[in-house]
């Protein structure tokens, strides 16, 4: 079953002389339960593509159908509602709230969900444990290393139970052992039925995915499984 579809998506930043075509006509279909890696050189448009998939940014032209709904025609409020229900995002630079503790950062996506606090707390604790960060629960992100912050960002993305998890270089700041552990966790999450799309520069990470999409100069140039 198709979970999302991009049709001839373009993204142009800036105007006139400073214009950059970050995406130059991308067609992409992702099926429910896919585990997909996006690879390509720096500046090829990977983060731009992921941001559009995650409804964090809007395309300049083209059509985006997410779970049967035309996102390109949605108003902001409707769009953020759909995004909150359907998508979790691990940002390239984590985007943690510095003034919140690790625990509260991971709890954030659950604040607006309506089920008992005890269950929310247990979910947060479960993912802190899975990612080996339970001992930092009361610390602030700025007191942690890059790799530790990355694990907090990943726990925050996993806790919300969204259908689609998007991650920009999720293993980028991790040492190889922690990176491998994270990939095992992501594989498990994928096997439980979630759709995962991740950007990576790492061949070993890409190998764990079901297939790899290669992007160059804002275009998909290859797909290998
Ligand atoms: N907000 C922005 N304003 C202007 N240009 C931008 C903006 N974001 C990205 N770009 C440009 O769009 C192109 C694609 O950028 P993008 O961040 O998608 O690349 P990337 O493949 O993720 O690179 P990296 O591997 O370095 O993270 C680049 O030329 C970049 O300079
Ligand atoms: Mg990027």
XYZ file of C-alpha atoms in Angstrom, residues 53-172:
120
model
C 8.435 14.695 2.938
C 8.063 15.721 6.594
C 5.876 18.733 5.705
C 8.463 20.993 7.342
C 8.819 22.859 4.062
C 6.607 23.323 1.017
C 7.688 22.578 -2.559
C 7.865 25.322 -5.212
C 5.847 23.117 -7.557
C 4.604 19.558 -7.815
C 2.211 17.384 -5.899
C 2.589 15.566 -2.587
C 0.054 12.922 -1.601
C 0.431 11.743 1.999
C -1.839 8.904 3.173
C -4.239 9.698 0.345
C -4.395 13.409 1.107
C -3.080 16.149 -1.146
C -0.645 18.003 1.108
C 0.190 20.595 -1.569
C -3.327 22.021 -1.227
C -3.512 22.015 2.569
C -3.738 25.036 4.827
C -1.193 25.407 7.647
C -3.435 24.278 10.479
C -4.689 21.197 8.652
C -1.136 20.397 7.579
C 0.378 20.610 11.052
C -2.393 18.373 12.392
C -1.708 15.720 9.757
C 2.038 16.043 10.312
C 1.721 15.593 14.071
C -0.318 12.440 13.647
C 1.640 10.826 10.872
C 5.264 11.938 10.928
C 8.215 11.954 13.321
C 11.385 13.754 12.397
C 15.000 13.406 13.526
C 16.720 16.587 12.393
C 20.260 16.787 11.040
C 21.138 19.156 13.897
C 18.837 17.545 16.509
C 16.666 20.644 17.243
C 16.372 19.882 20.947
C 14.964 22.421 23.404
C 17.978 23.608 25.421
C 15.933 24.879 28.364
C 14.163 21.516 28.815
C 15.611 18.410 30.415
C 16.279 15.288 28.358
C 13.153 13.687 29.820
C 10.975 16.681 28.930
C 12.432 16.868 25.425
C 11.442 13.271 24.768
C 8.023 13.829 26.366
C 7.271 16.809 24.063
C 5.468 14.919 21.264
C 3.257 13.205 23.861
C 2.098 16.370 25.596
C -0.768 16.891 23.161
C -1.795 13.222 23.109
C -4.702 12.152 25.239
C -3.732 9.151 27.339
C -2.671 8.721 30.969
C 0.530 10.429 32.103
C 1.806 7.208 33.658
C 1.744 5.496 30.238
C 3.491 8.461 28.639
C 6.172 8.386 31.304
C 6.665 4.646 30.783
C 7.046 5.145 27.025
C 9.627 7.895 27.555
C 11.515 5.696 30.028
C 11.395 2.726 27.663
C 13.020 4.667 24.823
C 15.548 6.357 27.108
C 16.577 2.875 28.202
C 16.645 1.502 24.644
C 18.949 4.338 23.624
C 21.094 4.178 26.768
C 20.347 7.714 27.901
C 18.264 7.095 31.043
C 21.065 8.409 33.259
C 20.859 11.810 31.534
C 17.095 12.214 32.125
C 17.507 15.309 34.287
C 20.298 16.939 32.276
C 19.888 19.667 29.667
C 20.909 18.900 26.062
C 23.793 21.405 26.219
C 25.362 19.278 28.971
C 25.568 16.277 26.618
C 27.929 15.237 23.833
C 26.810 15.328 20.196
C 26.216 11.582 20.134
C 24.173 11.720 23.330
C 22.071 14.591 21.971
C 21.486 12.599 18.818
C 20.124 9.711 20.864
C 17.771 12.094 22.693
C 16.503 13.360 19.322
C 15.946 9.775 18.171
C 14.099 8.825 21.360
C 11.869 11.870 20.883
C 11.055 10.764 17.333
C 10.277 7.188 18.334
C 8.119 7.920 21.361
C 5.186 9.433 19.473
C 4.102 6.312 17.589
C 3.884 8.045 14.193
C 3.490 5.940 11.005
C 6.461 7.469 9.236
C 9.862 8.209 10.761
C 12.181 10.518 8.868
C 15.780 10.905 9.977
C 18.535 13.114 8.606
C 21.917 11.431 9.258
C 20.698 9.644 12.416
C 24.056 7.924 12.946
C 26.184 10.926 11.938
